XYZ file of C-alpha atoms in Angstrom:
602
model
C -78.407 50.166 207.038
C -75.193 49.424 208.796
C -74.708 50.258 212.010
C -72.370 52.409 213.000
C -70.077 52.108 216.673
C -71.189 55.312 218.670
C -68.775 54.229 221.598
C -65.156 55.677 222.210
C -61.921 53.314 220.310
C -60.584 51.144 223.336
C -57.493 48.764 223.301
C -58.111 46.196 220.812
C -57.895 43.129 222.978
C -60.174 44.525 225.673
C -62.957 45.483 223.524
C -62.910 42.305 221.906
C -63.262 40.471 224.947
C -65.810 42.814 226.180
C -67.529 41.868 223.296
C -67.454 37.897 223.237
C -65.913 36.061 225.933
C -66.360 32.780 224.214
C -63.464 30.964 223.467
C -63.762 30.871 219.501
C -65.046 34.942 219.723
C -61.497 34.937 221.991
C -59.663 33.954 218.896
C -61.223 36.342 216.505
C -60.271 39.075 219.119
C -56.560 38.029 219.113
C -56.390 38.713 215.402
C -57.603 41.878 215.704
C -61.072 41.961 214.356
C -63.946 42.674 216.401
C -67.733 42.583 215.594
C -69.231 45.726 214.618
C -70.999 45.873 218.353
C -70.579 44.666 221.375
C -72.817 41.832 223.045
C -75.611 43.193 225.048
C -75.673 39.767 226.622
C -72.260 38.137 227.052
C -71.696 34.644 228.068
C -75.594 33.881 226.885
C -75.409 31.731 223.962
C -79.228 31.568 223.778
C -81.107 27.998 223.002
C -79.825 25.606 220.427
C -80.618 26.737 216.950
C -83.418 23.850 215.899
C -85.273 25.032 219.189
C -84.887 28.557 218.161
C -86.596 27.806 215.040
C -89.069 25.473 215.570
C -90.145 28.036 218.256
C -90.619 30.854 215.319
C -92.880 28.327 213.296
C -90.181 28.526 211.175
C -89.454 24.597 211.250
C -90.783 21.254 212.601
C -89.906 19.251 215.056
C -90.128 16.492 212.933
C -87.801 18.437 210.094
C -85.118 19.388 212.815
C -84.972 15.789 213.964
C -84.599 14.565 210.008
C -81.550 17.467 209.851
C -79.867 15.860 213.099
C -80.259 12.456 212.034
C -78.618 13.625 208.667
C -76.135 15.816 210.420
C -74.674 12.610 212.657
C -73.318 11.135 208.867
C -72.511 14.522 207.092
C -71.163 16.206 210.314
C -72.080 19.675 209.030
C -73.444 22.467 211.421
C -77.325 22.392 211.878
C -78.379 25.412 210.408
C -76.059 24.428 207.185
C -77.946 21.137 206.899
C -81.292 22.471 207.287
C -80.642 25.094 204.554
C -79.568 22.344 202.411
C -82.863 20.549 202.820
C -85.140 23.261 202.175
C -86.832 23.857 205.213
C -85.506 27.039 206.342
C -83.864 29.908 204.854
C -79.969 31.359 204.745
C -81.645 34.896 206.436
C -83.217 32.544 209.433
C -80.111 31.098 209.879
C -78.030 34.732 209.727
C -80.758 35.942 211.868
C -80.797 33.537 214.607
C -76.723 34.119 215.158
C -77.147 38.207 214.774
C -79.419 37.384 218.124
C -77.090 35.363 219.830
C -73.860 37.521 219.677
C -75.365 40.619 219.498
C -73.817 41.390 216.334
C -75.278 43.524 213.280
C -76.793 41.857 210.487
C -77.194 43.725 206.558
C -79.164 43.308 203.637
C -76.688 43.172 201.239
C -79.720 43.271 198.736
C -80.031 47.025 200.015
C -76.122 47.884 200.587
C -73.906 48.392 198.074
C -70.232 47.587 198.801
C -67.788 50.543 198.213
C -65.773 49.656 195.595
C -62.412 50.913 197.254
C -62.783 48.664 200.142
C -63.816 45.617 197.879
C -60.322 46.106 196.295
C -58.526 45.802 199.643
C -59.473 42.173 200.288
C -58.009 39.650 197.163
C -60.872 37.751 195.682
C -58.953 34.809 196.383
C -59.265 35.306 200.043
C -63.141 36.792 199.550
C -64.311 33.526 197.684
C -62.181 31.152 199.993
C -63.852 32.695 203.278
C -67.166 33.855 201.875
C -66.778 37.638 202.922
C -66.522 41.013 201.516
C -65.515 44.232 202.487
C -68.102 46.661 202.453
C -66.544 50.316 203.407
C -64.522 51.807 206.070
C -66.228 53.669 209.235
C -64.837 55.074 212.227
C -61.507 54.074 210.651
C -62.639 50.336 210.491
C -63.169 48.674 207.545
C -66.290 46.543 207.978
C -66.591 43.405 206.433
C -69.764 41.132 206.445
C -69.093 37.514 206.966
C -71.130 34.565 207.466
C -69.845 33.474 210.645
C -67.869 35.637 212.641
C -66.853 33.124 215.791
C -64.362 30.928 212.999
C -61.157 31.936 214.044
C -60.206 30.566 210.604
C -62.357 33.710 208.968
C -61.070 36.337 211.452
C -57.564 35.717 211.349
C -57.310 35.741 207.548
C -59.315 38.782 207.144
C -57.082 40.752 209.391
C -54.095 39.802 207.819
C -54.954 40.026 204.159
C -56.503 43.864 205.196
C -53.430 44.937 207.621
C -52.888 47.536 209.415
C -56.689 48.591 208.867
C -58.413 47.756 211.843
C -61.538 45.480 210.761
C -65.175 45.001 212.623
C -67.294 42.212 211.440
C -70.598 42.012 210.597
C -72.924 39.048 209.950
C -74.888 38.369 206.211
C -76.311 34.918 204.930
C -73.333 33.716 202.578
C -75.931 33.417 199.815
C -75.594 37.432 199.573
C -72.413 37.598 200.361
C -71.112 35.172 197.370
C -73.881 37.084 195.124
C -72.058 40.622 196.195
C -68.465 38.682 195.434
C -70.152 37.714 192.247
C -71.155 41.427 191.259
C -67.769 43.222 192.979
C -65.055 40.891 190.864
C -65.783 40.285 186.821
C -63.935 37.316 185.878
C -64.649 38.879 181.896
C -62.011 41.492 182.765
C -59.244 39.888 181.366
C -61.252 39.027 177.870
C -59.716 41.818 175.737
C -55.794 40.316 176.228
C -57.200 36.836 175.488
C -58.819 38.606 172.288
C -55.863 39.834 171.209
C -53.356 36.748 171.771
C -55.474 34.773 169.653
C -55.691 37.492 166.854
C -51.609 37.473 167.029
C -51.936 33.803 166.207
C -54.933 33.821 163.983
C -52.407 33.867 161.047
C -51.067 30.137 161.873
C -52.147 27.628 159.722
C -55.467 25.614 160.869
C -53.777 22.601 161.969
C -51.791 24.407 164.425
C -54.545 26.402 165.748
C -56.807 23.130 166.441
C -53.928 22.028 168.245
C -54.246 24.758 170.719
C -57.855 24.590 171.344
C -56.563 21.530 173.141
C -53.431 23.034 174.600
C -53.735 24.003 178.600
C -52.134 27.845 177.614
C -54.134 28.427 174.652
C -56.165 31.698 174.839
C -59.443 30.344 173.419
C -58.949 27.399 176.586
C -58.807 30.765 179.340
C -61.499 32.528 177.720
C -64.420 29.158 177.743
C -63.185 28.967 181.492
C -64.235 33.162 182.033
C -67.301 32.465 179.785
C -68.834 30.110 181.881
C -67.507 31.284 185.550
C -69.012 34.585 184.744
C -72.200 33.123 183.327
C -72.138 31.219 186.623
C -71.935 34.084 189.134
C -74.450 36.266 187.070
C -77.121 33.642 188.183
C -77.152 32.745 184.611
C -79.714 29.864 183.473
C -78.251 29.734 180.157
C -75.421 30.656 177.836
C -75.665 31.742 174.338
C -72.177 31.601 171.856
C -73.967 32.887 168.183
C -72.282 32.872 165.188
C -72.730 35.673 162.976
C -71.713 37.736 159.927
C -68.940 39.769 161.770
C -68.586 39.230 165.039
C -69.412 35.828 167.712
C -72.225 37.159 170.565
C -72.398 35.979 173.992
C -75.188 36.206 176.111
C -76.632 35.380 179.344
C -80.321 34.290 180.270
C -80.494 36.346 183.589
C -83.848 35.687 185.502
C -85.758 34.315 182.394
C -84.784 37.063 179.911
C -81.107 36.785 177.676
C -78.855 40.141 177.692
C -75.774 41.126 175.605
C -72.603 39.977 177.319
C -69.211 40.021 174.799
C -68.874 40.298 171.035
C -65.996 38.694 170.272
C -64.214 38.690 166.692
C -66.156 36.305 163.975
C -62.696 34.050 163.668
C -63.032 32.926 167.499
C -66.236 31.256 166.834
C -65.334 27.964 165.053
C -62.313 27.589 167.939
C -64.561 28.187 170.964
C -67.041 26.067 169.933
C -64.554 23.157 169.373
C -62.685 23.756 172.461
C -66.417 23.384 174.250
C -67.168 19.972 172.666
C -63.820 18.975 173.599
C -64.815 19.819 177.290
C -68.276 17.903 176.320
C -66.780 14.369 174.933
C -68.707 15.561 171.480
C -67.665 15.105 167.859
C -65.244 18.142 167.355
C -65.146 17.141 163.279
C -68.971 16.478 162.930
C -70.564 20.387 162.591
C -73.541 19.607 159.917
C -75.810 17.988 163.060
C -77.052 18.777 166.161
C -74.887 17.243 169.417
C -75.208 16.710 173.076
C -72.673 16.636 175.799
C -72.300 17.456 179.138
C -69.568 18.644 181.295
C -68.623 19.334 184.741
C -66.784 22.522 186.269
C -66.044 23.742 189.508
C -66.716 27.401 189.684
C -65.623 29.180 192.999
C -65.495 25.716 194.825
C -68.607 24.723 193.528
C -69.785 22.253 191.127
C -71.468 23.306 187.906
C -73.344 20.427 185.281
C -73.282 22.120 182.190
C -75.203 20.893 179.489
C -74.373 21.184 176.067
C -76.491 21.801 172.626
C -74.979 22.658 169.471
C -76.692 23.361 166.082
C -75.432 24.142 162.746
C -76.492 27.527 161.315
C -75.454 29.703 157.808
C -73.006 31.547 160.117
C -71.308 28.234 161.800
C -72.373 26.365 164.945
C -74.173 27.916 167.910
C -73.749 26.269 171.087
C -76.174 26.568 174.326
C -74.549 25.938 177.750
C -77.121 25.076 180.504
C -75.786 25.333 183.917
C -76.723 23.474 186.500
C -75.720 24.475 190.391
C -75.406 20.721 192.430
C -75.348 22.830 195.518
C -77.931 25.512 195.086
C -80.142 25.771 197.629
C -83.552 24.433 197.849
C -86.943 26.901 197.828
C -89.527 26.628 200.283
C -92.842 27.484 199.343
C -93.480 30.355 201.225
C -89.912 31.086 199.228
C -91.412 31.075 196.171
C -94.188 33.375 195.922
C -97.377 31.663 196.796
C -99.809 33.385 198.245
C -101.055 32.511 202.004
C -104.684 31.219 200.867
C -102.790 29.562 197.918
C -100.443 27.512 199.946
C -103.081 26.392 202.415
C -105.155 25.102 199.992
C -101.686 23.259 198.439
C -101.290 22.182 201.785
C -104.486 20.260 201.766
C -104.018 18.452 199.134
C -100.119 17.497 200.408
C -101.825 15.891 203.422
C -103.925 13.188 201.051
C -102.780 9.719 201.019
C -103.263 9.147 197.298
C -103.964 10.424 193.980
C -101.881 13.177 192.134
C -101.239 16.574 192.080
C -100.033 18.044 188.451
C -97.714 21.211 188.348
C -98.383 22.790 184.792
C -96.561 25.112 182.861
C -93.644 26.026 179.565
C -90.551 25.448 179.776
C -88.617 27.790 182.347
C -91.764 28.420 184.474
C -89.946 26.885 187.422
C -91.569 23.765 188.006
C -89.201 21.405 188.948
C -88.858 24.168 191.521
C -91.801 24.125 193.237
C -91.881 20.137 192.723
C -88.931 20.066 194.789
C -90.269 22.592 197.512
C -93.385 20.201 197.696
C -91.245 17.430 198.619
C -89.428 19.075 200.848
C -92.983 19.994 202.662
C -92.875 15.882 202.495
C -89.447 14.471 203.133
C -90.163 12.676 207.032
C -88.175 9.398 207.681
C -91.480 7.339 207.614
C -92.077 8.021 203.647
C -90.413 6.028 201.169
C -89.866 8.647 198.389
C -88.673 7.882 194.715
C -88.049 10.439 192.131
C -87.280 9.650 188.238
C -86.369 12.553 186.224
C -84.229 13.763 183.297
C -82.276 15.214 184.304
C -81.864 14.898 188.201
C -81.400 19.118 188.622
C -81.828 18.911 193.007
C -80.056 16.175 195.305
C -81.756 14.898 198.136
C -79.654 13.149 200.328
C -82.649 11.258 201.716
C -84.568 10.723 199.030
C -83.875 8.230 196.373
C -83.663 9.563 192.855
C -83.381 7.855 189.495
C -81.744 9.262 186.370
C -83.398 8.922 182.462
C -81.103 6.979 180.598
C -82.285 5.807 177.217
C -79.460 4.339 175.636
C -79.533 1.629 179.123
C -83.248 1.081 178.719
C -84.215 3.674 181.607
C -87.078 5.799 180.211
C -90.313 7.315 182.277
C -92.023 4.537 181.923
C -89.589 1.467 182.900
C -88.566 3.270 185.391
C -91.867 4.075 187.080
C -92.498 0.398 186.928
C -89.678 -0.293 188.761
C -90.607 2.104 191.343
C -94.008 0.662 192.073
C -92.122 -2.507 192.957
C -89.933 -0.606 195.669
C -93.128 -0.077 198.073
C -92.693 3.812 197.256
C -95.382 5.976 199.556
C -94.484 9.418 197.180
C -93.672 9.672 193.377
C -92.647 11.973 191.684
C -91.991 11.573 187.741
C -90.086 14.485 186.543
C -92.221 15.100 183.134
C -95.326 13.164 181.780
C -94.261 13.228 177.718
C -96.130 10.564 176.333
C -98.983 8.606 176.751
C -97.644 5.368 178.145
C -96.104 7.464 181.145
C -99.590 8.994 182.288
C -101.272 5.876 182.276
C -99.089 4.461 184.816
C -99.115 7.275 186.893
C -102.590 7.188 186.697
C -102.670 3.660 187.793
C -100.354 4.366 190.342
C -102.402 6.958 191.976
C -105.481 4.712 191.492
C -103.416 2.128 194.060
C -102.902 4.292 196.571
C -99.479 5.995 195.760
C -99.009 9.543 195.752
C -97.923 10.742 192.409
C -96.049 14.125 191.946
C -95.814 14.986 188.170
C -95.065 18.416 185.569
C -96.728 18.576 182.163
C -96.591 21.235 180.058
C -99.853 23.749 179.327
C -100.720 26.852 179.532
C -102.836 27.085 182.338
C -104.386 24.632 185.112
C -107.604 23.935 182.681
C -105.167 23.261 179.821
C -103.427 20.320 181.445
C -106.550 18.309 182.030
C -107.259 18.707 178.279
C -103.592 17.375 178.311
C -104.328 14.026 179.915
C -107.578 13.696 177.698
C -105.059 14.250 174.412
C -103.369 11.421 175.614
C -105.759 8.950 175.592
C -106.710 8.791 179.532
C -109.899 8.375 179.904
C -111.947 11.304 181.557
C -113.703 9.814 184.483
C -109.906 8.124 185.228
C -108.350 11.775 185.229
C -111.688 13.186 187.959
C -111.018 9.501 189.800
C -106.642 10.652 190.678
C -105.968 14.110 190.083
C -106.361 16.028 193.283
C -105.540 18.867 192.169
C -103.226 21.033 189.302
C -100.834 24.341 190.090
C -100.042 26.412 187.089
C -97.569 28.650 187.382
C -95.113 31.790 185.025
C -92.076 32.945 187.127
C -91.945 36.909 186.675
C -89.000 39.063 187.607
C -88.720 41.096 190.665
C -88.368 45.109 190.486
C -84.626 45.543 192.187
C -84.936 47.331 195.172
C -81.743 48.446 195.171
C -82.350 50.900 192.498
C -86.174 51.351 191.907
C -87.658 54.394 190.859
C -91.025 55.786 189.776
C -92.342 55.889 186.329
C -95.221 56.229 184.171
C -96.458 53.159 182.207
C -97.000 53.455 178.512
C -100.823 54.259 177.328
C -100.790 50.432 176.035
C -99.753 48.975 179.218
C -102.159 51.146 181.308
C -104.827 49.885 178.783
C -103.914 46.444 179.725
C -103.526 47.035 183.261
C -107.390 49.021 183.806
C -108.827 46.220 181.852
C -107.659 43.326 183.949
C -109.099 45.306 186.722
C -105.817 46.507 188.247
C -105.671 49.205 190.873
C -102.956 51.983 191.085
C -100.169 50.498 193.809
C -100.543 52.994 196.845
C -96.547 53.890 196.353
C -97.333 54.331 192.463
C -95.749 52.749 189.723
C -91.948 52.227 190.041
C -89.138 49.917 188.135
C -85.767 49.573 188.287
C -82.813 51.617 187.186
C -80.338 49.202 186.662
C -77.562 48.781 188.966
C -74.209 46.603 189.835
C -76.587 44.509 192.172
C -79.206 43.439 189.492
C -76.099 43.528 186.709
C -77.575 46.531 185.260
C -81.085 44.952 184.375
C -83.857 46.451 186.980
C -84.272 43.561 188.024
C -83.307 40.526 190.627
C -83.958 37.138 190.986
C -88.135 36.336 189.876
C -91.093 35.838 192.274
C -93.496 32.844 190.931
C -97.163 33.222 190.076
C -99.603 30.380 190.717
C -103.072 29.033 189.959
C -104.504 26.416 191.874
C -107.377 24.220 190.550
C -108.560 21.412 192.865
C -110.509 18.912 191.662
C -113.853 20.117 192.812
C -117.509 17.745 192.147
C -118.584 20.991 189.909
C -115.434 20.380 188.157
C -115.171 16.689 188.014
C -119.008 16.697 186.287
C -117.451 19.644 183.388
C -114.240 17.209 182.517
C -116.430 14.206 182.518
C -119.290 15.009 180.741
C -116.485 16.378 177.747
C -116.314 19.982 178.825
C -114.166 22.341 177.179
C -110.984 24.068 178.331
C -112.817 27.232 178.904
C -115.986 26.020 180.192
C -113.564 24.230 182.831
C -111.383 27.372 183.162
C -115.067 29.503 184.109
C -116.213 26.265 186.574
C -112.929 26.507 188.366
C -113.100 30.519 188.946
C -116.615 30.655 190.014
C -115.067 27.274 192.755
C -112.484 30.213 194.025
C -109.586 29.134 191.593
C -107.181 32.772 191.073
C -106.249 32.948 187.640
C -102.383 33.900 186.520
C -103.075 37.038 185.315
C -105.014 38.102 188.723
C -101.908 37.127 190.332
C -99.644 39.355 188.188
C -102.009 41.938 188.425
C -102.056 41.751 192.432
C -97.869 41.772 192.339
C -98.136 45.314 190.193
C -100.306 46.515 192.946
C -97.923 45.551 195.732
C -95.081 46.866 193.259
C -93.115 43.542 193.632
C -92.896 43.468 189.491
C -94.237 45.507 186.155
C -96.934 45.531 184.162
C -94.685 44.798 181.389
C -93.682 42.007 183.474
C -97.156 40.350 183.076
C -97.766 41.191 179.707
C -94.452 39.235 178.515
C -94.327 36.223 180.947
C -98.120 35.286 181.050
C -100.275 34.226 178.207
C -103.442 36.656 178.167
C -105.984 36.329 175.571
C-alpha cells in the first residue's frame, strides 16, 4: 500500500526542507515536489550502500570490491553497477535508499496506477525519467520514481504535472519501466496505419515496394510499433503468420504465445519485406528459409532482434527474437531454487575442476541460470572465458567469444583456443555434437572448470546424452560433478489472483503425484493490465539436481539405463521436476495446469 501523509499541508519550501536538508533533496524541494514523508532522521545519510549490503548477507565483500573496481572505469553509481552484475537485486537497491531518506517505497507488482493520473505525465517525460504517476491523494499527485534526490527528476516532474502539487515516492525502475510499459500501448495508433496503407493498396506493386523502403511509409511505422510493443510486453518472441484472410501477430509472453493484432491479408507480403530490409536479407528470395539480425533501440534501450523467415502456402512467416543487451542479470536465489537446492549447487561451484551440465529444451532458461552461476563466480583472480551462439548476457569482466561459422569460429575451435588462454572457468554455451564434448571433457580432465547446457529431458537423460555421443562412460563418472535440470513455469499474478476449483483431470493428476491441498486453497489469476491480461507474470524456474554420487557413478558405468539412473539418483536425495512443481502448487506460486504443460510427466 501507499502511504498516505496524515500531517497538516505546510508551505511548500519548509516542508521540503524539513524533510531533506541535503543539498540535492534542497533542489527537489525548490521545484516543488516533496517525498511522500518526511525523514525521521534528517541529516543521517546512513553507511555507504556496499556496507549496507554486505551487512544484510546480501553481497560479498569480495563482489562489492569487483563493483568499485568496475565503477572507477564506468563511473556509474554503486548500486547501478552491482545490479548490472548480478549480485544484488533492483528491490535491495530501492530498499536500501527508502531507509536512508525515510521515504515510502511500493510494490508496483501490487499497485495499480490510476489511469487518470498516468495521463497527466507525457510518456515522453515518463520513459526519459523512469517515473509514473500513480494517483492523486491529499491533493498531491504521487509519483514513484527511482531516485528522488536527482534534481534532474524532480524538477521535470513538477513542471510537466503543474500546478498539481507532487510527492515522490521511491520503486526499483525495473517496475516502474514495466508499469510505463503496461500504462502507454505503443499499438494504439495501428488502426490509422491500417487504413493509410489500404488507401494505397490500389497502387501498382512497384510503387508499393518502393515505400516499404520509404521513411513515411505506413507499413515502416507499424514494424517500429510491432516490435516496441513486443518489447515492453516482456515478449521472448514475435510471431507475423500469414494466412487465408487476415496476417496474425503474436507475442510469446512468459513461455506461452497470445493473440496480439490481425491485420488485413494484403499487409503481409509488405511487412515481411520491410523486416528483411531492416535484417540485410534477400527481400526477392521468398521460396527459402533466411536469417538476419537487426538492432533497435526501444525506449533508450538496445534490442538484438533476430530474424527467421520461412515460406508457407499462405506467404512467408517471419519470427523476431528479441534480445535485451541491458537486461538485468538473475541471481540464483532470483530464480527459484530452492534453499537445500542451491547449497548443494553451491558445493559443487566451490570444486576446482570437472563440469557441471545444466539440462533442459529449448526455452527452459538455461543460459539463465548459466549466467547466474557465473555470476556466483566472477572474482578478479579467475580467468573466465565464455563461447556461445549467440552471446545473449555481457559481462564486462568476463571475456566472451561469439560462434561464427562462416570465419571458422565453431564450439570446437574455439574451445581450443580457450584452453591456450590459461582460462580457470569455461563455459561453452551448447554441447551439439560430439567433437565439442570430448574437449570439454578433456578440459575438465586437466583441471579446468567447464560450464556447459545440453539438451534432455531430465538430469538422467543428459548422461545418456554424453554416452550417445560417443564419450566413454567411465570418462563422463571421471568430470561431471554434477547436472541441474530445469522447466521455467509461470507465476500466478498476484495482482489479480483468485480462487478456483481445478478440473476432475487436473485434481487426478495432482492426488497422484502426491500433492497436498495449498493451506490458502487453489487460486489463479484473473487477468489484469499488470500481467497484460494473462493470469500470469514473469515464470519461477524448477530444478533437479543430480550430483555425481559413487552409487551413481557404478549405474552409468556398468551401462545403466536412464531410469535405473533416474531411481539411483532419488533414493541419493535428488528432487525430481515434477516434485518441484508439485511443491510450487502447494505454496500457490503457480497451477497445476502449469505443471502439467511445462514438465514432461510420464
Amino acid at each position: 500500500m501507499i502511504r498516505r501523509r496524515s500531517e497538516p499541508e505546510e508551505p511548500r519550501l519548509e516542508v521540503a526542507r524539513a524533510a531533506a536538508p541535503t543539498d540535492l533533496a534542497e533542489a527537489v524541494a525548490a521545484n516543488g515536489a516533496v517525498p511522500a514523508r518526511p525523514r525521521s532522521r534528517p541529516g543521517d545519510r546512513g553507511a555507504p550502500l556496499g556496507e549496507r549490503l554486505v551487512a544484510r548477507g546480501l553481497v560479498s565483500r569480495a563482489q562489492v570490491s569487483e563493483a568499485l573496481l568496475q565503477q572507477v572505469a564506468s563511473g556509474k553509481l554503486i548500486g547501478a553497477l552491482l545490479v548490472e552484475l548480478g549480485m544484488v537485486s533492483e528491490r535491495a537497491v530501492a530498499e536500501y535508499l527508502s531507509e536512508q531518506l525515510d521515504i515510502p517505497l511500493v510494490d508496483l507488482r501490487r499497485v495499480d496506477p490510476d489511469p487518470e493520473a498516468v495521463s497527466r505525465l507525457p510518456e515522453s517525460v515518463a520513459r526519459s525519467l523512469t517515473a509514473i504517476a500513480l494517483r492523486e491523494v491529499d491533493g498531491r499527485l504521487e509519483v514513484a520514481v527511482a531516485d528522488p534526490l536527482d534534481p534532474r527528476v524532480a524538477s521535470e516532474v513538477v513542471t510537466a504535472l503543474a500546478p498539481l502539487p507532487v510527492s515522490l515516492i521511491i520503486a526499483p525502475p525495473g517496475d516502474i519501466r514495466r508499469a510505463i510499459d503496461n500504462s502507454y500501448r505503443a499499438l494504439a495508433g495501428v488502426q490509422s496505419l491500417v487504413e493509410e496503407f489500404q488507401a494505397a493498396e490500389s497502387l501498382r506493386q512497384v510503387e508499393i515496394a518502393t515505400r516499404v523502403v520509404s521513411d513515411d511509409a505506413p507499413v515502416v511505422h507499424l514494424v517500429d510499433i510491432i516490435v516496441t510493443q513486443g518489447a515492453r510486453d516482456r515478449a521472448s518472441d514475435i510471431h507475423i503468420e500469414p494466412q487465408s484472410d487476415r496476417v496474425r501477430i503474436r507475442f510469446r509472453i512468459d513461455g506461452a504465445l497470445h493473440d496480439v493484432l490481425a491485420l488485413p491479408a494484403a499487409m503481409g507480403p509488405a511487412l515481411v519485406s520491410r523486416i528483411k530490409i531492416l535484417a540485410n536479407m534477400n527481400i526477392v528470395e521468398r521460396r527459402r528459409p533466411q536469417d538476419g539480425q537487426m538492432v533497435k533501440e526501444i525506449d533508450s534501450r538496445p534490442i538484438d532482434v533476430r530474424v527467421a523467415t520461412s515460406p508457407t502456402i499462405w506467404g512467408e512467416k517471419a519470427v523476431l527474437r528479441l534480445l535485451d543487451r541491458n537486461r538485468t542479470l538473475y541471481r540464483l536465489e532470483e530464480l527459484g531454487m530452492p534453499a537445500q537446492v542451491y547449497e548443494q549447487y553451491a558445493k559443487i561451484l566451490r570444486t576446482p575442476y570437472g563440469m557441471l551440465i545444466c539440462a533442459g529444451p529449448t526455452g527452459s532458461g538455461k543460459t539463465t541460470t548459466l549466467y547466474g552461476t557465473l555470476g556466483e563466480m566472477n572474482q578478479a583472480e579467475r580467468n573466465i572465458t565464455t563461447i556461445e551462439d549467440p552471446v545473449e548476457y555481457t559481462f564486462s569482466s568476463i571475456n566472451q567469444i561469439q560462434i561464427n561459422e562462416q570465419a571458422g569460429i565453431t564450439f570446437a575451435a574455439g574451445l581450443r583456443a580457450i584452453l591456450r588462454q590459461d582460462p580457470d572457468v569455461i563455459l561453452v554455451g551448447e554441447i551439439r555434437d560430439a567433437e565439442t564434448a570430448r574437449i570439454a571433457v578433456e578440459s575438465a580432465l586437466t583441471g579446468h572448470f567447464v560450464l556447459s547446457s545440453i539438451h534432455g529431458t531430465d538430469a538422467s537423460s543428459a548422461l545418456q546424452r554424453f554416452v550417445e555421443m560417443g564419450i566413454e562412460p567411465f570418462l563422463i563418472a571421471s568430470t561431471v560433478n554434477g547436472v541441474v535440470s530445469q522447466r521455467l513455469l509461470r507465476r500466478i499474478c498476484d495482482q489479480c489472483r483468485e480462487p478456483y476449483e481445478p478440473s476432475i483431470e487436473e485434481l487426478a493428476f495432482y492426488s497422484e503425484a502426491g500433492g497436498r491441498a495449498p493451506a490458502r486453497g487453489f487460486s489463479q489469476g484473473r487477468g489484469c493490465n499488470f500481467c497484460a491480461r494473462t493470469g500470469f507474470l514473469e515464470r519461477v524456474g524448477v530444478f533437479e539436481l543430480l550430483r555425481m554420487t559413487n552409487s551413481i557413478k557404478k549405474q552409468l558405468i556398468g551401462g545403466g539405463s536412464v531410469d535405473e539412473i533416474r531411481d539411483t539418483a532419488v533414493q541419493d536425495g535428488t528432487r525430481t521436476l515434477r516434485d518441484s512443481g508439485i511443491a510450487l502448487v502447494e505454496d500457490g506460486t503457480t497451477t497445476i495446469g502449469e505443471i502439467i504443460s511445462s514438465i514432461y510427466v510420464l
